[in-house]
mmCIF file of C-alpha atoms and ligand atoms in Angstrom:
data_model
loop_
_atom_site.group_PDB
_atom_site.id
_atom_site.type_symbol
_atom_site.label_atom_id
_atom_site.label_comp_id
_atom_site.label_asym_id
_atom_site.label_seq_id
_atom_site.Cartn_x
_atom_site.Cartn_y
_atom_site.Cartn_z
ATOM 1 C CA MET H 288 105.895 318.357 127.845
ATOM 2 C CA ILE H 289 102.695 320.384 127.740
ATOM 3 C CA TYR H 290 102.887 322.425 124.546
ATOM 4 C CA LEU H 291 100.646 325.498 124.523
ATOM 5 C CA ASP H 292 102.243 327.437 121.673
ATOM 6 C CA HIS H 293 100.541 326.103 118.530
ATOM 7 C CA ALA H 294 100.271 329.673 117.171
ATOM 8 C CA ALA H 295 104.078 329.683 116.870
ATOM 9 C CA ALA H 296 104.536 326.237 115.307
ATOM 10 C CA THR H 297 102.616 323.022 114.754
ATOM 11 C CA PRO H 298 104.063 319.522 114.361
ATOM 12 C CA VAL H 299 103.785 318.093 110.838
ATOM 13 C CA CYS H 300 100.769 315.757 110.789
ATOM 14 C CA ARG H 301 101.157 312.092 109.843
ATOM 15 C CA LYS H 302 99.218 312.447 106.554
ATOM 16 C CA ALA H 303 101.498 315.298 105.424
ATOM 17 C CA LEU H 304 104.633 313.446 106.470
ATOM 18 C CA GLU H 305 103.614 310.294 104.558
ATOM 19 C CA ALA H 306 102.586 312.288 101.486
ATOM 20 C CA MET H 307 105.936 314.120 101.406
ATOM 21 C CA LYS H 308 108.260 311.128 101.821
ATOM 22 C CA PRO H 309 108.435 309.881 98.173
ATOM 23 C CA TYR H 310 109.390 313.353 96.903
ATOM 24 C CA PHE H 311 112.649 313.460 98.861
ATOM 25 C CA ALA H 312 114.140 310.395 97.151
ATOM 26 C CA GLU H 313 112.353 308.345 94.441
ATOM 27 C CA GLU H 314 110.361 311.280 93.062
ATOM 28 C CA PHE H 315 113.211 313.786 93.232
ATOM 29 C CA PHE H 316 112.951 315.064 89.639
ATOM 30 C CA ASN H 317 112.893 318.716 88.698
ATOM 31 C CA PRO H 318 109.303 319.446 87.612
ATOM 32 C CA SER H 319 110.602 321.588 84.732
ATOM 33 C CA ALA H 320 112.583 318.736 83.147
ATOM 34 C CA ALA H 321 111.389 317.232 79.857
ATOM 35 C CA TYR H 322 111.367 313.464 80.620
ATOM 36 C CA LEU H 323 108.357 311.488 81.756
ATOM 37 C CA PRO H 324 109.125 310.960 85.491
ATOM 38 C CA ALA H 325 109.698 314.709 85.846
ATOM 39 C CA LYS H 326 106.418 315.437 84.109
ATOM 40 C CA SER H 327 104.703 313.131 86.559
ATOM 41 C CA VAL H 328 106.242 315.093 89.467
ATOM 42 C CA ALA H 329 105.106 318.339 87.800
ATOM 43 C CA ALA H 330 101.566 316.933 87.598
ATOM 44 C CA ASP H 331 101.637 315.957 91.293
ATOM 45 C CA TYR H 332 102.849 319.466 92.162
ATOM 46 C CA GLU H 333 100.028 321.095 90.188
ATOM 47 C CA GLN H 334 97.534 318.739 91.802
ATOM 48 C CA ALA H 335 98.828 319.755 95.253
ATOM 49 C CA LYS H 336 98.436 323.430 94.311
ATOM 50 C CA ASN H 337 94.859 322.698 93.221
ATOM 51 C CA GLU H 338 94.176 321.087 96.599
ATOM 52 C CA ILE H 339 95.586 324.067 98.528
ATOM 53 C CA ALA H 340 93.584 326.485 96.385
ATOM 54 C CA HIS H 341 90.470 324.342 96.772
ATOM 55 C CA CYS H 342 90.681 324.818 100.573
ATOM 56 C CA VAL H 343 89.910 328.532 100.074
ATOM 57 C CA GLY H 344 87.521 328.143 97.129
ATOM 58 C CA ALA H 345 90.090 329.049 94.459
ATOM 59 C CA LYS H 346 91.855 327.351 91.515
ATOM 60 C CA GLY H 347 95.482 326.209 91.463
ATOM 61 C CA SER H 348 96.260 328.805 88.783
ATOM 62 C CA ASP H 349 95.130 331.534 91.233
ATOM 63 C CA ILE H 350 97.861 330.808 93.775
ATOM 64 C CA VAL H 351 101.583 331.510 93.896
ATOM 65 C CA ILE H 352 103.669 329.246 96.116
ATOM 66 C CA THR H 353 106.202 331.016 98.329
ATOM 67 C CA ALA H 354 108.712 330.089 101.006
ATOM 68 C CA GLY H 355 106.303 330.897 103.829
ATOM 69 C CA ALA H 356 103.797 333.552 104.846
ATOM 70 C CA THR H 357 106.410 336.287 105.262
ATOM 71 C CA GLU H 358 107.278 336.079 101.581
ATOM 72 C CA ALA H 359 103.604 335.813 100.567
ATOM 73 C CA ASN H 360 102.828 338.980 102.553
ATOM 74 C CA ASN H 361 105.764 340.818 100.985
ATOM 75 C CA LEU H 362 104.725 339.648 97.518
ATOM 76 C CA ALA H 363 101.155 340.854 98.069
ATOM 77 C CA PHE H 364 102.363 344.443 98.477
ATOM 78 C CA THR H 365 103.918 344.439 95.000
ATOM 79 C CA VAL H 366 100.423 345.231 93.680
ATOM 80 C CA VAL H 367 101.066 348.785 94.775
ATOM 81 C CA GLY H 368 102.138 350.740 91.690
ATOM 82 C CA ARG H 369 105.741 351.918 91.363
ATOM 83 C CA ASN H 370 104.635 355.552 91.216
ATOM 84 C CA HIS H 371 102.281 355.215 94.135
ATOM 85 C CA GLY H 372 101.096 358.187 96.139
ATOM 86 C CA LYS H 373 102.095 358.888 99.731
ATOM 87 C CA ALA H 374 99.043 357.174 101.209
ATOM 88 C CA ALA H 375 98.834 354.123 98.917
ATOM 89 C CA VAL H 376 98.688 351.544 101.691
ATOM 90 C CA LEU H 377 96.525 351.073 104.774
ATOM 91 C CA TYR H 378 97.175 348.261 107.217
ATOM 92 C CA LEU H 379 95.785 347.225 110.558
ATOM 93 C CA GLU H 380 97.982 348.380 113.426
ATOM 94 C CA THR H 381 97.986 344.856 114.934
ATOM 95 C CA GLU H 382 99.351 343.125 111.810
ATOM 96 C CA HIS H 383 102.243 340.659 111.941
ATOM 97 C CA ASP H 384 105.651 342.263 111.327
ATOM 98 C CA SER H 385 105.840 340.699 107.858
ATOM 99 C CA VAL H 386 102.940 342.992 106.895
ATOM 100 C CA ARG H 387 103.822 345.962 109.101
ATOM 101 C CA CYS H 388 107.416 346.280 107.928
ATOM 102 C CA VAL H 389 106.615 346.243 104.228
ATOM 103 C CA ALA H 390 103.577 348.530 104.678
ATOM 104 C CA GLU H 391 105.695 351.011 106.638
ATOM 105 C CA SER H 392 108.417 350.888 103.971
ATOM 106 C CA LEU H 393 105.771 352.031 101.467
ATOM 107 C CA GLY H 394 104.732 354.904 103.740
ATOM 108 C CA GLY H 395 101.501 353.129 104.762
ATOM 109 C CA ALA H 396 99.130 354.449 107.414
ATOM 110 C CA ALA H 397 97.959 352.235 110.288
ATOM 111 C CA VAL H 398 94.239 351.672 110.883
ATOM 112 C CA LYS H 399 93.220 351.498 114.528
ATOM 113 C CA VAL H 400 91.637 348.601 116.389
ATOM 114 C CA LEU H 401 89.035 348.840 119.162
ATOM 115 C CA SER H 402 89.846 347.583 122.663
ATOM 116 C CA SER H 403 88.464 344.173 121.575
ATOM 117 C CA GLY H 404 91.194 343.970 118.908
ATOM 118 C CA VAL H 405 88.585 344.251 116.143
ATOM 119 C CA ILE H 406 89.191 346.778 113.358
ATOM 120 C CA ASP H 407 87.776 350.283 113.920
ATOM 121 C CA LEU H 408 85.738 350.537 110.717
ATOM 122 C CA ALA H 409 85.119 354.271 111.202
ATOM 123 C CA ASP H 410 88.880 354.862 111.373
ATOM 124 C CA LEU H 411 89.332 352.773 108.221
ATOM 125 C CA LYS H 412 86.673 354.789 106.343
ATOM 126 C CA GLY H 413 88.249 358.046 107.461
ATOM 127 C CA LYS H 414 91.697 357.006 106.256
ATOM 128 C CA ILE H 415 90.806 355.825 102.735
ATOM 129 C CA THR H 416 91.724 358.526 100.213
ATOM 130 C CA ASP H 417 91.830 358.628 96.411
ATOM 131 C CA GLU H 418 95.497 357.595 96.719
ATOM 132 C CA THR H 419 94.733 354.335 98.580
ATOM 133 C CA GLU H 420 95.549 351.272 96.444
ATOM 134 C CA MET H 421 95.691 348.476 98.963
ATOM 135 C CA ILE H 422 94.271 347.657 102.401
ATOM 136 C CA SER H 423 95.753 344.842 104.464
ATOM 137 C CA VAL H 424 93.747 343.318 107.320
ATOM 138 C CA SER H 425 94.621 339.879 108.678
ATOM 139 C CA LEU H 426 91.794 337.391 109.045
ATOM 140 C CA CYS H 427 92.993 336.364 112.524
ATOM 141 C CA ASN H 428 95.557 338.053 114.691
ATOM 142 C CA ASN H 429 98.538 335.938 115.719
ATOM 143 C CA GLU H 430 98.811 337.296 119.277
ATOM 144 C CA LEU H 431 95.145 337.564 120.274
ATOM 145 C CA GLY H 432 93.417 335.269 117.788
ATOM 146 C CA THR H 433 91.020 338.132 116.996
ATOM 147 C CA ILE H 434 88.846 337.388 113.966
ATOM 148 C CA GLN H 435 88.336 340.464 111.776
ATOM 149 C CA PRO H 436 85.046 341.228 109.975
ATOM 150 C CA LEU H 437 86.613 341.047 106.518
ATOM 151 C CA ALA H 438 83.318 340.936 104.646
ATOM 152 C CA GLU H 439 82.485 344.340 106.192
ATOM 153 C CA VAL H 440 85.855 345.711 105.137
ATOM 154 C CA ALA H 441 85.212 344.362 101.621
ATOM 155 C CA ALA H 442 81.787 346.062 101.584
ATOM 156 C CA ILE H 443 83.401 349.422 102.462
ATOM 157 C CA ILE H 444 85.909 348.898 99.658
ATOM 158 C CA ARG H 445 83.110 348.177 97.183
ATOM 159 C CA GLU H 446 81.379 351.455 98.149
ATOM 160 C CA VAL H 447 84.611 353.412 97.714
ATOM 161 C CA LYS H 448 85.196 351.827 94.309
ATOM 162 C CA MET H 449 81.661 352.746 93.175
ATOM 163 C CA ASP H 450 82.200 356.301 94.319
ATOM 164 C CA ARG H 451 85.563 356.460 92.531
ATOM 165 C CA MET H 452 83.970 355.134 89.358
ATOM 166 C CA LYS H 453 81.281 357.822 89.487
ATOM 167 C CA ARG H 454 83.931 360.508 89.903
ATOM 168 C CA GLY H 455 86.201 359.055 87.208
ATOM 169 C CA VAL H 456 89.007 358.170 89.648
ATOM 170 C CA LYS H 457 90.786 355.212 88.037
ATOM 171 C CA ARG H 458 93.019 354.009 90.904
ATOM 172 C CA GLN H 459 92.821 350.323 91.980
ATOM 173 C CA LEU H 460 91.731 349.430 95.524
ATOM 174 C CA LEU H 461 92.580 345.899 96.629
ATOM 175 C CA LEU H 462 92.012 343.973 99.854
ATOM 176 C CA HIS H 463 94.778 341.733 101.190
ATOM 177 C CA SER H 464 94.405 339.440 104.171
ATOM 178 C CA ASP H 465 96.954 337.372 106.029
ATOM 179 C CA ALA H 466 95.081 334.178 106.965
ATOM 180 C CA SER H 467 98.139 332.387 108.385
ATOM 181 C CA GLN H 468 96.455 331.428 111.662
ATOM 182 C CA ALA H 469 93.020 330.606 110.290
ATOM 183 C CA LEU H 470 93.046 327.798 107.733
ATOM 184 C CA ASN H 471 92.530 324.960 110.229
ATOM 185 C CA LEU H 472 89.865 326.750 112.277
ATOM 186 C CA MET H 473 87.772 328.743 109.818
ATOM 187 C CA ASP H 474 85.952 327.756 106.661
ATOM 188 C CA ILE H 475 87.653 330.198 104.319
ATOM 189 C CA SER H 476 86.287 331.183 100.924
ATOM 190 C CA VAL H 477 88.002 333.996 99.027
ATOM 191 C CA ALA H 478 84.707 334.910 97.355
ATOM 192 C CA ARG H 479 82.811 335.091 100.643
ATOM 193 C CA LEU H 480 85.537 337.158 102.284
ATOM 194 C CA GLY H 481 85.772 339.454 99.265
ATOM 195 C CA VAL H 482 89.585 339.491 99.273
ATOM 196 C CA ASP H 483 91.831 340.084 96.257
ATOM 197 C CA LEU H 484 94.929 338.661 97.929
ATOM 198 C CA LEU H 485 95.116 336.031 100.676
ATOM 199 C CA THR H 486 98.182 334.699 102.479
ATOM 200 C CA LEU H 487 98.308 331.072 103.648
ATOM 201 C CA ASN H 488 100.906 329.432 105.868
ATOM 202 C CA SER H 489 101.665 325.711 105.902
ATOM 203 C CA ALA H 490 103.603 325.875 109.187
ATOM 204 C CA LYS H 491 100.525 326.843 111.217
ATOM 205 C CA VAL H 492 98.290 324.064 109.890
ATOM 206 C CA TYR H 493 100.401 320.995 110.614
ATOM 207 C CA GLY H 494 102.327 321.185 107.341
ATOM 208 C CA PRO H 495 106.065 321.747 106.830
ATOM 209 C CA LYS H 496 107.692 325.080 107.629
ATOM 210 C CA GLY H 497 108.989 327.399 104.919
ATOM 211 C CA VAL H 498 105.983 326.897 102.631
ATOM 212 C CA GLY H 499 103.241 329.432 102.010
ATOM 213 C CA ALA H 500 100.886 330.547 99.285
ATOM 214 C CA LEU H 501 99.382 333.765 98.031
ATOM 215 C CA TYR H 502 95.949 333.701 96.423
ATOM 216 C CA VAL H 503 95.816 336.368 93.702
ATOM 217 C CA SER H 504 92.546 337.489 92.112
ATOM 218 C CA HIS H 505 92.375 338.355 88.416
ATOM 219 C CA ASP H 506 92.218 342.077 89.287
ATOM 220 C CA ALA H 507 95.573 342.051 91.078
ATOM 221 C CA ARG H 508 98.800 342.565 89.107
ATOM 222 C CA LEU H 509 101.858 341.468 91.069
ATOM 223 C CA ARG H 510 105.528 342.142 90.391
ATOM 224 C CA PRO H 511 107.946 339.298 91.235
ATOM 225 C CA LEU H 512 110.273 339.663 94.216
ATOM 226 C CA VAL H 513 112.398 336.718 93.041
ATOM 227 C CA VAL H 514 113.294 336.495 89.343
ATOM 228 C CA GLY H 515 115.066 333.761 87.383
ATOM 229 C CA GLY H 516 113.678 330.619 85.753
ATOM 230 C CA GLY H 517 110.118 331.926 85.539
ATOM 231 C CA GLN H 518 108.392 329.318 87.724
ATOM 232 C CA GLU H 519 105.003 330.137 89.328
ATOM 233 C CA GLN H 520 103.874 332.066 86.225
ATOM 234 C CA GLY H 521 106.981 334.220 86.459
ATOM 235 C CA LEU H 522 105.942 335.517 89.880
ATOM 236 C CA ARG H 523 108.277 333.418 92.022
ATOM 237 C CA SER H 524 111.252 331.889 90.269
ATOM 238 C CA GLY H 525 113.201 328.958 91.679
ATOM 239 C CA THR H 526 112.889 325.177 91.458
ATOM 240 C CA GLU H 527 109.619 324.179 93.063
ATOM 241 C CA ASN H 528 109.593 322.902 96.656
ATOM 242 C CA VAL H 529 107.689 319.798 95.580
ATOM 243 C CA SER H 530 107.778 317.868 98.861
ATOM 244 C CA GLY H 531 106.878 320.998 100.855
ATOM 245 C CA VAL H 532 103.901 321.822 98.676
ATOM 246 C CA ILE H 533 102.689 318.202 98.667
ATOM 247 C CA GLY H 534 102.936 318.263 102.487
ATOM 248 C CA PHE H 535 101.123 321.595 102.729
ATOM 249 C CA ALA H 536 98.313 320.291 100.499
ATOM 250 C CA ALA H 537 97.897 317.124 102.579
ATOM 251 C CA ALA H 538 97.915 319.089 105.852
ATOM 252 C CA ALA H 539 95.510 321.760 104.598
ATOM 253 C CA THR H 540 93.099 319.166 103.197
ATOM 254 C CA GLU H 541 93.188 317.240 106.463
ATOM 255 C CA ALA H 542 92.718 320.425 108.504
ATOM 256 C CA LYS H 543 89.753 321.474 106.382
ATOM 257 C CA LYS H 544 87.983 318.167 107.147
ATOM 258 C CA HIS H 545 88.164 318.751 110.886
ATOM 259 C CA ILE H 546 87.396 322.470 111.231
ATOM 260 C CA LYS H 547 84.087 321.970 113.049
ATOM 261 C CA SER H 548 85.276 319.230 115.384
ATOM 262 C CA ASN H 549 88.524 321.076 116.127
ATOM 263 C CA ARG H 550 86.669 324.248 117.055
ATOM 264 C CA LEU H 551 84.402 322.348 119.435
ATOM 265 C CA LYS H 552 87.360 320.482 120.889
ATOM 266 C CA TYR H 553 89.420 323.646 121.474
ATOM 267 C CA ARG H 554 86.438 325.535 122.898
ATOM 268 C CA GLU H 555 85.937 322.788 125.467
ATOM 269 C CA LEU H 556 89.656 322.507 126.275
ATOM 270 C CA LYS H 557 89.921 326.278 126.686
ATOM 271 C CA ARG H 558 86.933 326.211 129.040
ATOM 272 C CA ILE H 559 88.603 323.555 131.192
ATOM 273 C CA LEU H 560 91.839 325.535 131.259
ATOM 274 C CA LEU H 561 90.207 328.855 132.110
ATOM 275 C CA ASP H 562 87.986 327.264 134.769
ATOM 276 C CA ASP H 563 91.001 325.747 136.523
ATOM 277 C CA LEU H 564 93.277 328.787 136.267
ATOM 278 C CA GLN H 565 93.266 331.417 139.012
ATOM 279 C CA GLY H 566 94.196 335.072 139.459
ATOM 280 C CA TYR H 567 94.338 336.141 135.805
ATOM 281 C CA GLU H 568 92.439 338.513 133.569
ATOM 282 C CA LEU H 569 91.375 337.129 130.196
ATOM 283 C CA ILE H 570 92.407 339.682 127.563
ATOM 284 C CA ASN H 571 90.833 338.207 124.414
ATOM 285 C CA LYS H 572 87.274 337.662 125.552
ATOM 286 C CA LYS H 573 85.413 338.059 122.262
ATOM 287 C CA HIS H 574 85.740 337.621 118.482
ATOM 288 C CA THR H 575 88.628 335.227 118.898
ATOM 289 C CA LEU H 576 89.738 331.844 117.573
ATOM 290 C CA ASP H 577 88.775 329.005 119.897
ATOM 291 C CA ASN H 578 92.362 327.933 120.527
ATOM 292 C CA PHE H 579 93.759 331.281 121.775
ATOM 293 C CA ALA H 580 93.788 332.428 125.422
ATOM 294 C CA VAL H 581 95.702 335.570 126.396
ATOM 295 C CA LEU H 582 96.045 335.851 130.165
ATOM 296 C CA CYS H 583 97.214 338.907 132.040
ATOM 297 C CA TYR H 584 98.944 338.500 135.417
ATOM 298 C CA ASN H 585 99.317 342.200 136.140
ATOM 299 C CA GLY H 586 102.361 343.020 138.259
ATOM 300 C CA LEU H 587 104.257 339.878 137.230
ATOM 301 C CA ASP H 588 106.908 339.506 134.534
ATOM 302 C CA ALA H 589 105.557 337.164 131.844
ATOM 303 C CA GLU H 590 109.062 336.594 130.451
ATOM 304 C CA ARG H 591 110.014 335.122 133.834
ATOM 305 C CA LEU H 592 106.819 333.071 133.898
ATOM 306 C CA VAL H 593 107.679 331.590 130.467
ATOM 307 C CA PHE H 594 111.081 330.565 131.814
ATOM 308 C CA LEU H 595 109.704 329.165 135.101
ATOM 309 C CA LEU H 596 106.962 327.281 133.282
ATOM 310 C CA GLU H 597 109.460 325.765 130.872
ATOM 311 C CA GLU H 598 111.324 324.403 133.900
ATOM 312 C CA ARG H 599 108.085 322.637 134.841
ATOM 313 C CA GLY H 600 107.555 321.318 131.270
ATOM 314 C CA VAL H 601 104.891 323.822 130.141
ATOM 315 C CA TYR H 602 105.628 325.747 126.928
ATOM 316 C CA VAL H 603 103.831 329.074 126.493
ATOM 317 C CA ALA H 604 104.607 332.446 124.878
ATOM 318 C CA THR H 605 104.436 336.123 125.698
ATOM 319 C CA GLY H 606 103.301 336.970 122.149
ATOM 320 C CA ALA H 607 104.644 336.458 118.651
ATOM 321 C CA ALA H 608 107.697 334.166 118.696
ATOM 322 C CA CYS H 609 109.665 336.552 116.453
ATOM 323 C CA ALA H 610 108.943 339.542 118.756
ATOM 324 C CA ALA H 611 109.849 337.460 121.810
ATOM 325 C CA SER H 612 113.255 336.619 120.350
ATOM 326 C CA LYS H 613 113.936 340.364 119.902
ATOM 327 C CA GLY H 614 112.652 341.219 123.383
ATOM 328 C CA VAL H 615 110.345 343.977 122.130
ATOM 329 C CA ARG H 616 107.070 345.100 123.716
ATOM 330 C CA SER H 617 103.988 343.718 121.946
ATOM 331 C CA HIS H 618 102.568 346.341 119.545
ATOM 332 C CA VAL H 619 99.356 344.297 119.480
ATOM 333 C CA LEU H 620 98.681 344.468 123.225
ATOM 334 C CA ALA H 621 99.631 348.162 123.195
ATOM 335 C CA ALA H 622 97.146 348.754 120.349
ATOM 336 C CA ILE H 623 94.219 347.357 122.380
ATOM 337 C CA GLY H 624 95.051 349.775 125.190
ATOM 338 C CA LEU H 625 96.927 347.616 127.702
ATOM 339 C CA SER H 626 99.300 349.456 130.048
ATOM 340 C CA ASP H 627 103.036 348.647 130.040
ATOM 341 C CA SER H 628 102.591 346.652 133.233
ATOM 342 C CA GLU H 629 99.686 344.660 131.765
ATOM 343 C CA ILE H 630 101.676 343.957 128.589
ATOM 344 C CA ALA H 631 104.671 342.830 130.649
ATOM 345 C CA GLY H 632 102.405 340.418 132.565
ATOM 346 C CA SER H 633 100.607 338.815 129.591
ATOM 347 C CA LEU H 634 100.956 335.234 128.402
ATOM 348 C CA ARG H 635 99.660 333.735 125.156
ATOM 349 C CA LEU H 636 98.427 330.144 125.352
ATOM 350 C CA SER H 637 97.485 328.529 122.041
ATOM 351 C CA LEU H 638 95.961 325.060 121.970
ATOM 352 C CA GLY H 639 96.176 322.511 119.193
ATOM 353 C CA GLU H 640 96.498 318.882 118.177
ATOM 354 C CA LEU H 641 98.882 318.140 121.041
ATOM 355 C CA SER H 642 96.356 319.351 123.653
ATOM 356 C CA ASP H 643 93.922 317.221 125.664
ATOM 357 C CA ALA H 644 91.764 317.603 128.778
ATOM 358 C CA GLU H 645 94.246 315.946 131.110
ATOM 359 C CA GLN H 646 96.929 318.359 129.934
ATOM 360 C CA MET H 647 94.646 321.340 130.495
ATOM 361 C CA HIS H 648 94.108 320.354 134.137
ATOM 362 C CA ALA H 649 97.838 319.722 134.603
ATOM 363 C CA ALA H 650 98.868 322.956 132.850
ATOM 364 C CA ALA H 651 96.435 325.014 134.953
ATOM 365 C CA ARG H 652 97.712 323.419 138.170
ATOM 366 C CA ILE H 653 101.347 324.151 137.260
ATOM 367 C CA ILE H 654 100.615 327.704 136.071
ATOM 368 C CA ASN H 655 98.656 328.410 139.293
ATOM 369 C CA GLU H 656 101.558 327.128 141.400
ATOM 370 C CA VAL H 657 104.186 329.109 139.486
ATOM 371 C CA VAL H 658 102.085 332.294 139.542
ATOM 372 C CA THR H 659 101.355 331.975 143.296
ATOM 373 C CA LYS H 660 105.075 331.576 144.038
ATOM 374 C CA GLU H 661 105.957 334.518 141.812
ATOM 375 C CA ARG H 662 103.299 336.745 143.446
ATOM 376 C CA ALA H 663 104.685 335.887 146.880
ATOM 377 C CA ARG H 664 108.242 336.625 145.711
ATOM 378 C CA VAL H 665 107.244 339.975 144.150
ATOM 379 C CA ASP H 666 105.106 340.949 147.192
ATOM 380 C CA GLU H 667 108.029 340.240 149.503
ATOM 381 C CA ASN H 668 110.482 342.230 147.424
ATOM 382 C CA PRO H 669 108.632 344.552 144.998
ATOM 383 C CA SER H 670 111.837 345.919 143.407
ATOM 384 C CA ALA H 671 113.214 342.439 142.504
HETATM 385 N N1 PLP D 9 101.640 336.066 109.518
HETATM 386 C C1 PLP D 9 101.168 335.582 110.672
HETATM 387 C C2 PLP D 9 99.802 335.991 111.136
HETATM 388 C C3 PLP D 9 101.942 334.690 111.426
HETATM 389 O O1 PLP D 9 101.457 334.209 112.588
HETATM 390 C C4 PLP D 9 103.226 334.329 110.949
HETATM 391 C C5 PLP D 9 104.097 333.430 111.729
HETATM 392 O O2 PLP D 9 104.217 333.512 112.914
HETATM 393 C C6 PLP D 9 103.669 334.873 109.732
HETATM 394 C C7 PLP D 9 102.850 335.731 109.041
HETATM 395 C C8 PLP D 9 105.034 334.557 109.176
HETATM 396 O O3 PLP D 9 105.129 333.224 108.836
HETATM 397 P P1 PLP D 9 106.523 332.575 108.398
HETATM 398 O O4 PLP D 9 107.485 332.894 109.515
HETATM 399 O O5 PLP D 9 106.210 331.125 108.281
HETATM 400 O O6 PLP D 9 106.933 333.190 107.121
#
């Protein structure tokens, strides 16, 4: 198997797996229970939260644990007041569906991206009104790997807040960012980014699936989506997923140690892959994570390529895994101006821990062979 879909899922790393094991059996206690072994589990859980928070320059008490990034993104939008105006929310048009759907449900307006996939800051400025309460811009896009200039977005927000203050407009204006794809490849600091809310995802950084976290600044007032026993400071009730959080902390801490070396490694592997590949157009040329390559084989059907490549043991994607399962056209590739035919012919390759140089050469050889065969088939019978 040559796995080139690390943006969809990563295998749990050994350190995380080992760290989690005791909490399934011996250390099974409910952290809310009153006896000593349970208190010890509660302490381990808090320590794991501290470690996750530490990875983004925050404190454990600043984060709320959720069952994944989807829930963290949904929770972030509860900062928008109940009596919000029509244009309370702005979000980047290329956001993951877990942001887009909730933003749209609140009547949010989409901010445009440039053809590079980077936010159009002029469009953002033009769309902020006195009703805007929250702006959501992911740190890295999950289909293109595009890295957004969040500090510049934060600077615009600061200017707007100053102006509002001068004019006596009291409405909050908060910046949320979904950093699901970034924690193992970027040195993230909430202060440096200037975010009020930040989503993290264990499943993308070699931790267990179904675990996420939302960093919440002191200025942000959330409303719980899940109520009950009052865990997570009343913001996310339910018995804590101790093993999951311990695994996430171990994976995130490990990932943080290797950011620099991983970036260099993926840059080199991507170079090998792109050098060996033929007959494609690289879509994400700039401002992108080192492990993402989006290739367009215009005139071919990428869905068919995914299937043919799987037969040869190479696993790739046409875009977000959740969009692929619904068979919908990528809103991200449409947003950067690709034609329907270019979107239909685009493959996303995402490298990771399972990738090495030998695999890159082999993957390129197989992809070249499959693409050449497909081109010949399509040229022979264009309507097929
Ligand atoms: N946000 C981004 C950028 C993602 O890539 C994903 C997962 O693909 C999610 C959110 C949702 O994560 P989960 O399905 O783990 O809740």
